[in-house]
mmCIF file with all atom_site columns, C-alpha atoms and ligand atoms in Angstrom:
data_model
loop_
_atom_site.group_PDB
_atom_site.id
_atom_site.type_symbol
_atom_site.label_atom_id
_atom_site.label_alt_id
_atom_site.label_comp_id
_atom_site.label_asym_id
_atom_site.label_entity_id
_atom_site.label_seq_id
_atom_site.pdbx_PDB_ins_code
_atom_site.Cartn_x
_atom_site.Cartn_y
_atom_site.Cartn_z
_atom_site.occupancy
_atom_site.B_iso_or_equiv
_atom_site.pdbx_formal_charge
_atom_site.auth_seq_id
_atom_site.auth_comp_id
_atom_site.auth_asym_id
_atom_site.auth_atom_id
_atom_site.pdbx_PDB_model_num
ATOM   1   C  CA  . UNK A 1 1   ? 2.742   17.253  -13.202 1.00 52.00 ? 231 UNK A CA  1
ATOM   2   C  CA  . UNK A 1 2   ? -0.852  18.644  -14.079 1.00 52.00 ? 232 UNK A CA  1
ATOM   3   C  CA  . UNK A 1 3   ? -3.141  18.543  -10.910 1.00 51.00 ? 233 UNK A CA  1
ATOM   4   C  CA  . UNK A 1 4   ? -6.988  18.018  -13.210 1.00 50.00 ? 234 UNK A CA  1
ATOM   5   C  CA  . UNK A 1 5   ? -8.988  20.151  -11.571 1.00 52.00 ? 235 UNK A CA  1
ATOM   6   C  CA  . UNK A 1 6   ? -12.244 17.546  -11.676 1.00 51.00 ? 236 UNK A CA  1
ATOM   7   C  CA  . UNK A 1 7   ? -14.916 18.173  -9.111  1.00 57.00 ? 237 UNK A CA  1
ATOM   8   C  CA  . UNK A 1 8   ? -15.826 14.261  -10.169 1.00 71.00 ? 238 UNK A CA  1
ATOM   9   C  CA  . UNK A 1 9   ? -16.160 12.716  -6.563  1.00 83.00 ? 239 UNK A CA  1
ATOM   10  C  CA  . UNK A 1 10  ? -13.816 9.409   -6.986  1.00 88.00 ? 240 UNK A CA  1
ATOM   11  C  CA  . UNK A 1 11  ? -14.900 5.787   -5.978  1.00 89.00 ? 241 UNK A CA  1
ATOM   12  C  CA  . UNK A 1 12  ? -12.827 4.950   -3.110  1.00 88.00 ? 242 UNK A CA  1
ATOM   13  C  CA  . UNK A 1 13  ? -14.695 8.222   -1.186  1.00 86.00 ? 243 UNK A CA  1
ATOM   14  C  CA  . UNK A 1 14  ? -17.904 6.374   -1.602  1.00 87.00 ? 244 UNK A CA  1
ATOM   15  C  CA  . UNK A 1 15  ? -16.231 3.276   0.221   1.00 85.00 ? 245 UNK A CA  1
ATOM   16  C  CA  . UNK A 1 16  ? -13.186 3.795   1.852   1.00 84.00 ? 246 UNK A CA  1
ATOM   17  C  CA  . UNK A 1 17  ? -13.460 0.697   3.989   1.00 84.00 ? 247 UNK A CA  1
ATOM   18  C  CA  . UNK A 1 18  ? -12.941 -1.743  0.568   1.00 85.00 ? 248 UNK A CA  1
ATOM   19  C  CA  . UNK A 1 19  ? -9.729  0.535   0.157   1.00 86.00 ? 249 UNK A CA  1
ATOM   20  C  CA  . UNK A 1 20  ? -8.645  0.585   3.653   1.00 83.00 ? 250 UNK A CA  1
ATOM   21  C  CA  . UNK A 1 21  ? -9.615  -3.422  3.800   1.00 83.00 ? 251 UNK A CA  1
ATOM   22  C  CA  . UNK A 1 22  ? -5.888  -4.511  5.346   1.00 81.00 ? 252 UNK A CA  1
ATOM   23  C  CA  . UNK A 1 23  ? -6.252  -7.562  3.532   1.00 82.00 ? 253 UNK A CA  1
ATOM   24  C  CA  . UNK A 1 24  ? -6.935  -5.960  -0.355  1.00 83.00 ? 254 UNK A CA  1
ATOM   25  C  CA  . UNK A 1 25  ? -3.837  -3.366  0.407   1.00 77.00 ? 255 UNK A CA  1
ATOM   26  C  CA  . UNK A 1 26  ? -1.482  -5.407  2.255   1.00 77.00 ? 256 UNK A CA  1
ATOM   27  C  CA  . UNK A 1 27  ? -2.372  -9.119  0.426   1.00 82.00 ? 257 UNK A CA  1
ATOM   28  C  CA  . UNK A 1 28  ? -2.086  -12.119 2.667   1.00 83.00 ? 258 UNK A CA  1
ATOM   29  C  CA  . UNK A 1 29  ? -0.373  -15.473 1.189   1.00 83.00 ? 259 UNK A CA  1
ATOM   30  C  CA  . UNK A 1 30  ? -2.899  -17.702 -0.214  1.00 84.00 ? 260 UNK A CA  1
ATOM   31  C  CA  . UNK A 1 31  ? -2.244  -20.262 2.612   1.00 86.00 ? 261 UNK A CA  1
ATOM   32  C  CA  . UNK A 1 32  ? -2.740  -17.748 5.270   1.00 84.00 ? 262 UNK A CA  1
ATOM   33  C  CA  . UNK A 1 33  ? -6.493  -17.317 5.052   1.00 85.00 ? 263 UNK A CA  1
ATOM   34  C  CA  . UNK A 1 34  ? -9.560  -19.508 4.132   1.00 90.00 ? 264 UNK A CA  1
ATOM   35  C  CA  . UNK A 1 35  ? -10.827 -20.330 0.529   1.00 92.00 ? 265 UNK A CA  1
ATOM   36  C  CA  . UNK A 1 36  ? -13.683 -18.592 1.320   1.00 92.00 ? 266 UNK A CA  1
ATOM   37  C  CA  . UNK A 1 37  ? -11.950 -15.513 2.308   1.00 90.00 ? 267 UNK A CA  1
ATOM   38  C  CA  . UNK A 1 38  ? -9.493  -15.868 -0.556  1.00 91.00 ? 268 UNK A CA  1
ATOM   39  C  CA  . UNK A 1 39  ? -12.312 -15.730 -3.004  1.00 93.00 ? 269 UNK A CA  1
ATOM   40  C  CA  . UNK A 1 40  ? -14.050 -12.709 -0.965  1.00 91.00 ? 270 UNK A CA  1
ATOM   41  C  CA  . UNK A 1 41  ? -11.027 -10.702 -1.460  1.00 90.00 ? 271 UNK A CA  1
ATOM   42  C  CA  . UNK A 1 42  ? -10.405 -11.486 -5.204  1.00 91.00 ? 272 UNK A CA  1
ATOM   43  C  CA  . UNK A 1 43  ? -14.375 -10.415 -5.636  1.00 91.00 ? 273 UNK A CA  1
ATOM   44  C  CA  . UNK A 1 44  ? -13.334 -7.407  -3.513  1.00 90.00 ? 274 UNK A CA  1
ATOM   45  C  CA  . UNK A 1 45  ? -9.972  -6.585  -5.280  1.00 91.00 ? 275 UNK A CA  1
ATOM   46  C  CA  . UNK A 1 46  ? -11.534 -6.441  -8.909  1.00 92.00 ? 276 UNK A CA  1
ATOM   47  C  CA  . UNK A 1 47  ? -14.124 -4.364  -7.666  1.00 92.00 ? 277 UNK A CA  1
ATOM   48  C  CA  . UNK A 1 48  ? -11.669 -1.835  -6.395  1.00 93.00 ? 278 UNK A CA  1
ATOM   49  C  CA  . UNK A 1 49  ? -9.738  -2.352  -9.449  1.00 94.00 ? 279 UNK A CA  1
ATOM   50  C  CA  . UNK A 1 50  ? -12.512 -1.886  -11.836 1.00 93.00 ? 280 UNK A CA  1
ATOM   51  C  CA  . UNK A 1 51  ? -13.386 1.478   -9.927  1.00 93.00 ? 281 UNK A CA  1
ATOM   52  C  CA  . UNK A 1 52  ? -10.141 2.554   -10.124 1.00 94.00 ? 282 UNK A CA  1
ATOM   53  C  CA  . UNK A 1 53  ? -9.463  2.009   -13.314 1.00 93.00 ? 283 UNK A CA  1
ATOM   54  C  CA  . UNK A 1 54  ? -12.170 4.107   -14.740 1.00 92.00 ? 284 UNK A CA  1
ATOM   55  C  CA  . UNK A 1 55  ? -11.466 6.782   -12.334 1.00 92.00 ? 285 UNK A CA  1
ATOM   56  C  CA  . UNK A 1 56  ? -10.603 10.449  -13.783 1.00 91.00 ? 286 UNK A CA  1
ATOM   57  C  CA  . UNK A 1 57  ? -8.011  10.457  -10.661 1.00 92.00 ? 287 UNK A CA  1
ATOM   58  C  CA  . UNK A 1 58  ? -6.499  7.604   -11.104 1.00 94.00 ? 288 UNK A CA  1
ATOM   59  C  CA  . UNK A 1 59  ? -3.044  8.880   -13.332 1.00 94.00 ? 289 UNK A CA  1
ATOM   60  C  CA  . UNK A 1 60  ? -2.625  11.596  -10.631 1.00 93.00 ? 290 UNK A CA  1
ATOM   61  C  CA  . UNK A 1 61  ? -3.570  9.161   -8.058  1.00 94.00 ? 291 UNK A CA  1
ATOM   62  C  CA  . UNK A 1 62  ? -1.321  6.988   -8.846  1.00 95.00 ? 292 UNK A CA  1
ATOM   63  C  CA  . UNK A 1 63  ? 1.597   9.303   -9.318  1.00 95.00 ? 293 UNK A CA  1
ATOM   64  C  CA  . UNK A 1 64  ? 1.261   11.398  -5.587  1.00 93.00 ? 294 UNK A CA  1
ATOM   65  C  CA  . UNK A 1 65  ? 1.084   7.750   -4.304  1.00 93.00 ? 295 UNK A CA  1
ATOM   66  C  CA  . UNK A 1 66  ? 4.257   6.342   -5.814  1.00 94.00 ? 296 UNK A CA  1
ATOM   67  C  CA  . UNK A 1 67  ? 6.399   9.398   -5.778  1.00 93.00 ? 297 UNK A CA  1
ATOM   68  C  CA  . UNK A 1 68  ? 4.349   12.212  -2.964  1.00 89.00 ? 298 UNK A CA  1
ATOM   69  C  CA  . UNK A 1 69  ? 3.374   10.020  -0.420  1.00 85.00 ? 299 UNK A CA  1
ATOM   70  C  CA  . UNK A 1 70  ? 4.049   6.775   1.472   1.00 82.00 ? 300 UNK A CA  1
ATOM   71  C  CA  . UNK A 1 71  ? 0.056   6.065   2.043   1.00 81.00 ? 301 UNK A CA  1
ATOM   72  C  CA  . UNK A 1 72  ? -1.650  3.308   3.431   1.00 80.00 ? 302 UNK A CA  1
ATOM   73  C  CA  . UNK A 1 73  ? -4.587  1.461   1.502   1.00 85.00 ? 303 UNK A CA  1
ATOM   74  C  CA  . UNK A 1 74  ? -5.179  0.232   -2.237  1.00 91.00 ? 304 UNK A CA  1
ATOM   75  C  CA  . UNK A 1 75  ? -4.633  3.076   -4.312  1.00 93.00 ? 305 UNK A CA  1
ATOM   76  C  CA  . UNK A 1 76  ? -4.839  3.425   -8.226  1.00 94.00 ? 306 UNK A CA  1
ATOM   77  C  CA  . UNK A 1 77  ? -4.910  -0.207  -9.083  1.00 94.00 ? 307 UNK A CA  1
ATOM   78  C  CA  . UNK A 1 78  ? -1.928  -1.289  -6.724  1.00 94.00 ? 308 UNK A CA  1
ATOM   79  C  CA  . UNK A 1 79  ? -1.199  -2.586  -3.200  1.00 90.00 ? 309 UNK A CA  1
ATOM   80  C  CA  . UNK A 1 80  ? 1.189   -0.828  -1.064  1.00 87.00 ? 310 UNK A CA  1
ATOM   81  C  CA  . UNK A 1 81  ? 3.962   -3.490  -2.061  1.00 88.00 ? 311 UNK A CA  1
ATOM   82  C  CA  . UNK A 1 82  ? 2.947   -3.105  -6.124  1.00 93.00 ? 312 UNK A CA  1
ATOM   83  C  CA  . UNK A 1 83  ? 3.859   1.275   -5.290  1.00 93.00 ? 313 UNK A CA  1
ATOM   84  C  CA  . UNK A 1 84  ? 6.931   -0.124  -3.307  1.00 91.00 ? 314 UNK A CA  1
ATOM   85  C  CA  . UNK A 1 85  ? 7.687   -1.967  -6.068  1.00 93.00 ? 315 UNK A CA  1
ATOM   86  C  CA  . UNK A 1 86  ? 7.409   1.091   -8.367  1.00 96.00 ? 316 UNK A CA  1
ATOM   87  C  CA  . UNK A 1 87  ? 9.380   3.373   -6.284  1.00 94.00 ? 317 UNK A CA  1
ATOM   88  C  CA  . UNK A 1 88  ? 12.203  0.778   -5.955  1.00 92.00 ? 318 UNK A CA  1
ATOM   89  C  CA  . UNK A 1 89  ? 12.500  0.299   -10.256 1.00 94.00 ? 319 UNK A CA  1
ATOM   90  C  CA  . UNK A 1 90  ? 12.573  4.118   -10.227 1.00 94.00 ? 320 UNK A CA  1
ATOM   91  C  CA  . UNK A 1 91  ? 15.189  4.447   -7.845  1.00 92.00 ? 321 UNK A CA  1
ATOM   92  C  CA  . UNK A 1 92  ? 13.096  6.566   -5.269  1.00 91.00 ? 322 UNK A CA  1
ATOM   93  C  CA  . UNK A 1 93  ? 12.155  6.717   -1.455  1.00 84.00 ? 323 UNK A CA  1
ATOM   94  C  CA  . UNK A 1 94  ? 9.724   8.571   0.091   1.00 82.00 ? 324 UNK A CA  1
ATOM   95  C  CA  . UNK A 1 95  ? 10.126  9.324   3.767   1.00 64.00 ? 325 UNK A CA  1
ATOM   96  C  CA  . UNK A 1 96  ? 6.552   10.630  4.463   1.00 53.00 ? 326 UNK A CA  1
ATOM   97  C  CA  . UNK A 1 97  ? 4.525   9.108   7.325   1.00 48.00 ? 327 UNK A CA  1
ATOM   98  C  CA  . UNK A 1 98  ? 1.698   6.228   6.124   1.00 46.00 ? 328 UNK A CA  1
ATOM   99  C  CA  . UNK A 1 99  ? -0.729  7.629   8.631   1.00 43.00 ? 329 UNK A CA  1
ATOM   100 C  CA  . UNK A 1 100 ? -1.133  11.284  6.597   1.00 38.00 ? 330 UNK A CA  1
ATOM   101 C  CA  . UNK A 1 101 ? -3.527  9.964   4.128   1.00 36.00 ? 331 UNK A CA  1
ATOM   102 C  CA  . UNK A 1 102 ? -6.290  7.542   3.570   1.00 38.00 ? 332 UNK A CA  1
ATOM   103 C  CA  . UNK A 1 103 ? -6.913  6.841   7.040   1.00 34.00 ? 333 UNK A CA  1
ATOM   104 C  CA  . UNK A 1 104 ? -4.114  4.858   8.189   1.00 37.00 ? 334 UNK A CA  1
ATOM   105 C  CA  . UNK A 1 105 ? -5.240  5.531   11.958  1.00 38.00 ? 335 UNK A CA  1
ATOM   106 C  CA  . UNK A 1 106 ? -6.693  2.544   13.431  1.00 42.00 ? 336 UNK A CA  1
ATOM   107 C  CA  . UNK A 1 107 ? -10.641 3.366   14.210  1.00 39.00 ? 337 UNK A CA  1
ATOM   108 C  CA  . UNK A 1 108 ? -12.655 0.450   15.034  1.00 42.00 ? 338 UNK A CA  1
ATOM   109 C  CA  . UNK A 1 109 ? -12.429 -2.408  13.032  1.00 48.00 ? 339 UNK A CA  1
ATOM   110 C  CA  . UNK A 1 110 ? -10.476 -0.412  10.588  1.00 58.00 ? 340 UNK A CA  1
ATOM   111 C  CA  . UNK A 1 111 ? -6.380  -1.508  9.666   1.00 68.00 ? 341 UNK A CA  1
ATOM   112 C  CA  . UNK A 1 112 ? -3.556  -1.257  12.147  1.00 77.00 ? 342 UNK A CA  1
ATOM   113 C  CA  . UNK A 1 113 ? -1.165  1.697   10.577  1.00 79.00 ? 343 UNK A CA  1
ATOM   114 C  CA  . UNK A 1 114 ? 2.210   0.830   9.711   1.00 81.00 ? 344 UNK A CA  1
ATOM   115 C  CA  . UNK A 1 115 ? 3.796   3.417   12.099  1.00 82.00 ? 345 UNK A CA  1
ATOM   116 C  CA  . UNK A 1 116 ? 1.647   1.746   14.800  1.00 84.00 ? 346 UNK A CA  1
ATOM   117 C  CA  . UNK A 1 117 ? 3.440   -1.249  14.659  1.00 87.00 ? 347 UNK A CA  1
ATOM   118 C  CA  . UNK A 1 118 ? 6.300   -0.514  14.334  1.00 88.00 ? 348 UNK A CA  1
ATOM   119 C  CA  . UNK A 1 119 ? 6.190   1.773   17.462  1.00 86.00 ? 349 UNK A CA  1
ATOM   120 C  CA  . UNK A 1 120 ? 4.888   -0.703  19.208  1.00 87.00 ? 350 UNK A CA  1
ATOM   121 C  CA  . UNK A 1 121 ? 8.042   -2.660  17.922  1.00 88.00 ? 351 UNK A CA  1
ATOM   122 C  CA  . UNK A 1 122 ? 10.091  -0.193  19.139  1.00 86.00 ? 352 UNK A CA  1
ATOM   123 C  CA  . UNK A 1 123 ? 8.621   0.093   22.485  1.00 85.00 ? 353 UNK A CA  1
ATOM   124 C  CA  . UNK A 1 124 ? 8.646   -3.522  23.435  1.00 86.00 ? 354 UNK A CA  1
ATOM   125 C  CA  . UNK A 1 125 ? 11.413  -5.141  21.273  1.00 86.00 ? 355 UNK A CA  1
ATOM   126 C  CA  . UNK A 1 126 ? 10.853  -8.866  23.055  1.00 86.00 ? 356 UNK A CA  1
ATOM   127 C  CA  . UNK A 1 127 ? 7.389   -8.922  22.356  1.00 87.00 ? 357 UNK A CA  1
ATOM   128 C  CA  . UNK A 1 128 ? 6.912   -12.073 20.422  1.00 86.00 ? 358 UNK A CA  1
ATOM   129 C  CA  . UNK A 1 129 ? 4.651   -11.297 16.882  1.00 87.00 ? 359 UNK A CA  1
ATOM   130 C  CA  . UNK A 1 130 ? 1.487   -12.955 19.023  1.00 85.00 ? 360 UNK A CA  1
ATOM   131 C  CA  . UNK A 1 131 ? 1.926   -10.358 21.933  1.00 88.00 ? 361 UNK A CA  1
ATOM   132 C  CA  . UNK A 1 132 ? 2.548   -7.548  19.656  1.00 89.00 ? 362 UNK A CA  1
ATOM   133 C  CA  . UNK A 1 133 ? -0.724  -8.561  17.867  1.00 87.00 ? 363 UNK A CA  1
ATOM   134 C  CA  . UNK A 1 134 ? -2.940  -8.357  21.329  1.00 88.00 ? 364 UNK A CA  1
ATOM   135 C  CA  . UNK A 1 135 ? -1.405  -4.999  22.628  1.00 87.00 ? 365 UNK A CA  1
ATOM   136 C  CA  . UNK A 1 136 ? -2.518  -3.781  19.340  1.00 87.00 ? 366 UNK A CA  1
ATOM   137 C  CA  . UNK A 1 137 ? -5.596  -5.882  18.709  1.00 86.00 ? 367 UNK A CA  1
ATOM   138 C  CA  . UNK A 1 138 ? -4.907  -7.381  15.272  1.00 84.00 ? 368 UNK A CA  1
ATOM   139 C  CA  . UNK A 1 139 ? -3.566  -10.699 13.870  1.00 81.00 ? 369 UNK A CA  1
ATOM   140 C  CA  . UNK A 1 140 ? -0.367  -12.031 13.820  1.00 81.00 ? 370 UNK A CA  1
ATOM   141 C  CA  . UNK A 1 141 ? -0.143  -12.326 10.214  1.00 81.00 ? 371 UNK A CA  1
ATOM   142 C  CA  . UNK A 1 142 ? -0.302  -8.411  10.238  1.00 83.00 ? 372 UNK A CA  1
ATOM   143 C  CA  . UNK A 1 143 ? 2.439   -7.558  12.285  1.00 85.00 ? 373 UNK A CA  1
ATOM   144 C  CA  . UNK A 1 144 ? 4.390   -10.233 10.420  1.00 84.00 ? 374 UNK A CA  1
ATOM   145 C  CA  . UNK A 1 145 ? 3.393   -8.521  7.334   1.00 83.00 ? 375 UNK A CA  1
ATOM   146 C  CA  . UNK A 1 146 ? 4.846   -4.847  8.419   1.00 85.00 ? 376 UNK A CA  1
ATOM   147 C  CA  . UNK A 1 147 ? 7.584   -6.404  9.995   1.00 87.00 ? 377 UNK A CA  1
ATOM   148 C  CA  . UNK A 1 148 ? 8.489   -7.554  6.663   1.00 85.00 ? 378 UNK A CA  1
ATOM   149 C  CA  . UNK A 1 149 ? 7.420   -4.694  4.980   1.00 83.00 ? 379 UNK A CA  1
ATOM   150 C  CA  . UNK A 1 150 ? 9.929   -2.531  7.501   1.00 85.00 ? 380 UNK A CA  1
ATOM   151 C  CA  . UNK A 1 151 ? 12.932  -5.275  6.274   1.00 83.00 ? 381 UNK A CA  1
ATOM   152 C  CA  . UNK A 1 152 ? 12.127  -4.803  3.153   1.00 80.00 ? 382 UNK A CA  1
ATOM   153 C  CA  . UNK A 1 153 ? 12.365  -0.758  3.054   1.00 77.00 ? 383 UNK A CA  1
ATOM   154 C  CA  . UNK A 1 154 ? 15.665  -0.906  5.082   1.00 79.00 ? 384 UNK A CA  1
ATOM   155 C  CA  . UNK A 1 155 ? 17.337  -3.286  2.624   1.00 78.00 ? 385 UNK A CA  1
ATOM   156 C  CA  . UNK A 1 156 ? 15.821  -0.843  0.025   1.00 73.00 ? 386 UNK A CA  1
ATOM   157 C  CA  . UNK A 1 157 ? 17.780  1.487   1.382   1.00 71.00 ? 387 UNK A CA  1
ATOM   158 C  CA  . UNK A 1 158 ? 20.453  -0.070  2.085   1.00 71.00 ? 388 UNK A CA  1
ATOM   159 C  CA  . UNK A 1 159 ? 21.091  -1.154  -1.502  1.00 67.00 ? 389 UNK A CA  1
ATOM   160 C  CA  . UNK A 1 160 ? 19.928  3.027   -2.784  1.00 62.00 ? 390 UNK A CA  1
ATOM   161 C  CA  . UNK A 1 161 ? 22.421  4.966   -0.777  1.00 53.00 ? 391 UNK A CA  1
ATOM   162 C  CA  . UNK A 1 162 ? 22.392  7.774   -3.362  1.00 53.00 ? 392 UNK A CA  1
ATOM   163 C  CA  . UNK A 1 163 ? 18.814  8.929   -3.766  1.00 52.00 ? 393 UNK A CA  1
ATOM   164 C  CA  . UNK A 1 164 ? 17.477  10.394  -7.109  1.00 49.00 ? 394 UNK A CA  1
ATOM   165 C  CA  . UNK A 1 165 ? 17.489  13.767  -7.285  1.00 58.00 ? 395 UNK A CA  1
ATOM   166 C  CA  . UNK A 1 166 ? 15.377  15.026  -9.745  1.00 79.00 ? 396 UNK A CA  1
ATOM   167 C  CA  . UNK A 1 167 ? 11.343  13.646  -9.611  1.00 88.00 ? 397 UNK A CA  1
ATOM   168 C  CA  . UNK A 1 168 ? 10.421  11.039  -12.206 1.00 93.00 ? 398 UNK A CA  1
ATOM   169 C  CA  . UNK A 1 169 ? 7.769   11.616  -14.804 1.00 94.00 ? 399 UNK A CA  1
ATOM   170 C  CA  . UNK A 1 170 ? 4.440   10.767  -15.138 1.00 94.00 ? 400 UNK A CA  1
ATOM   171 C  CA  . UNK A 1 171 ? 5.500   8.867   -18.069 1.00 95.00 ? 401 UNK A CA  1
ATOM   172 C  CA  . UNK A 1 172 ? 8.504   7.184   -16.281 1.00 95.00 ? 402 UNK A CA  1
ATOM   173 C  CA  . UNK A 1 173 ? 5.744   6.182   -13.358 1.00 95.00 ? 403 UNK A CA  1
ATOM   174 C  CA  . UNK A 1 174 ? 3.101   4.639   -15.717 1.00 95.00 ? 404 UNK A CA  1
ATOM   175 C  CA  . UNK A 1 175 ? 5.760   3.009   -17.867 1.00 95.00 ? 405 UNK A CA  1
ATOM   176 C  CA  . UNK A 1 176 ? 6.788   0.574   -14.985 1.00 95.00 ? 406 UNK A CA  1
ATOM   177 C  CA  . UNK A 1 177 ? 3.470   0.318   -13.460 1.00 95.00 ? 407 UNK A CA  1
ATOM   178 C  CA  . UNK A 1 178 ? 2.090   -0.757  -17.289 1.00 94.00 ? 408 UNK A CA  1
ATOM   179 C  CA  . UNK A 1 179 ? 5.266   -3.525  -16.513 1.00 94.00 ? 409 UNK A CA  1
ATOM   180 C  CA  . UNK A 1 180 ? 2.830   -4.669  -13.426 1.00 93.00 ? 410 UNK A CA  1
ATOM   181 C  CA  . UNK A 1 181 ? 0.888   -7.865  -13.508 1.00 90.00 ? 411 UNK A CA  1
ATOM   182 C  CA  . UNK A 1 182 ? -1.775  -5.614  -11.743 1.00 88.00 ? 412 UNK A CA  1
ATOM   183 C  CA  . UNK A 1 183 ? -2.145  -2.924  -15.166 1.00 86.00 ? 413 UNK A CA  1
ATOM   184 C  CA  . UNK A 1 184 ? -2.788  -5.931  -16.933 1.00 80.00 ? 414 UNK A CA  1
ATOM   185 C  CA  . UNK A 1 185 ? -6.132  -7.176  -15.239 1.00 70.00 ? 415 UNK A CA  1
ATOM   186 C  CA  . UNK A 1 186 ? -9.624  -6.002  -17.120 1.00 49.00 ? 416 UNK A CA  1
HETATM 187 S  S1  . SF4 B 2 .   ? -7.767  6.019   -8.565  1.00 69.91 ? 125 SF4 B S1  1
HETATM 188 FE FE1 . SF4 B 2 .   ? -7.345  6.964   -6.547  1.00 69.91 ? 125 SF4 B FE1 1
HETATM 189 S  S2  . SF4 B 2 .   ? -8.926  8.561   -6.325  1.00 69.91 ? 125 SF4 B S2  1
HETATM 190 FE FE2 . SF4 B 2 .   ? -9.611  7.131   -7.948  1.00 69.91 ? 125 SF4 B FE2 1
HETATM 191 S  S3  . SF4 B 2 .   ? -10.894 5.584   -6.912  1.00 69.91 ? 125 SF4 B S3  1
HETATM 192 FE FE3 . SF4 B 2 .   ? -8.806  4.759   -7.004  1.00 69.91 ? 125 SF4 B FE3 1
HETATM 193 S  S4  . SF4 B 2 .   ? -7.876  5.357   -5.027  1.00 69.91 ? 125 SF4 B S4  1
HETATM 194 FE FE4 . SF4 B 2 .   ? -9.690  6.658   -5.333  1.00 69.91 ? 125 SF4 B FE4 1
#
């Protein structure tokens, strides 16, 4: 891989709350949230879109997120499931923590990390989704959404006991991401 050496400050620096937004990297089902707030997020997602698709970054971007690192937020045109999706076509894991990049750490109002729910899972296994939410201080839908998100990765597993060696390609990564509905969108 060739790391551009670009001192071109990228979008998402500007405004890393749009790409932190829990909602525009981790997509709720239509009938979980309002009209209102489905239509906020679509303006919101083809903003980030638009920025990141004219972004000098955005191949290299793309490639440490899919194949590097396991980060949280909307990254190079796709949500974390669209890079799951990737990885899982390639035949690759990555093991790395969510919280190392793009400020998974919950700050504010900002998204509950991945790892921070499911230690919270892990500490208090009987907690009902709706308890786990309040020790935490986010919605339901979110735990229900890394919940899945942690089934999902262990069935991934599950069904790729033998791991890929070698690294995939630049070329290999943008050939199934041009395959996503997501590299299709103006
Ligand atoms: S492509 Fe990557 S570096 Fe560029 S704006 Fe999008 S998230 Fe930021």
């Amino acid at each position: 891989m060739t790391i551009v050496d670009d001192t071109t400050t990228p979008p998402c620096a500007y405004e890393p709350e749009i790409y932190l937004d829990e909602l525009l990297h981790s997509p709720p089902a239509r009938t979980d949230i309002t009209a209102a707030e489905w239509d906020a997020l679509t303006v919101k997602r083809a903003t980030a879109h638009r920025q990141c698709a004219g972004c000098p970054l955005m191949v290299e971007c793309l490639y440490r997120a899919v194949v590097e690192m396991d980060v949280s937020g909307y990254v190079a045109c796709t949500t974390e499931w669209e890079r799951q999706t990737i990885r899982r076509r390639l035949g690759i894991q990555v093991n790395q923590p969510t919280t190392a990049a793009y400020g998974a750490a919950r700050v504010g109002g900002g998204p509950v990390s991945h790892e921070a729910v499911m230690t919270a899972r892990q500490a208090y296994p009987k907690d009902t989704c709706h308890q786990l939410a309040d020790r935490l201080g986010c919605s339901t839908s979110t735990i229900k959404r890394h919940l899945r998100r942690a089934r999902e990765q262990k069935r991934d597993a599950a069904l790729s006991p033998t791991l890929t060696p070698n690294l995939p390609t630049i070329d290999a990564v943008l050939d199934v991401f041009d395959e996503l509905e997501t590299s299709k969108v103006a």
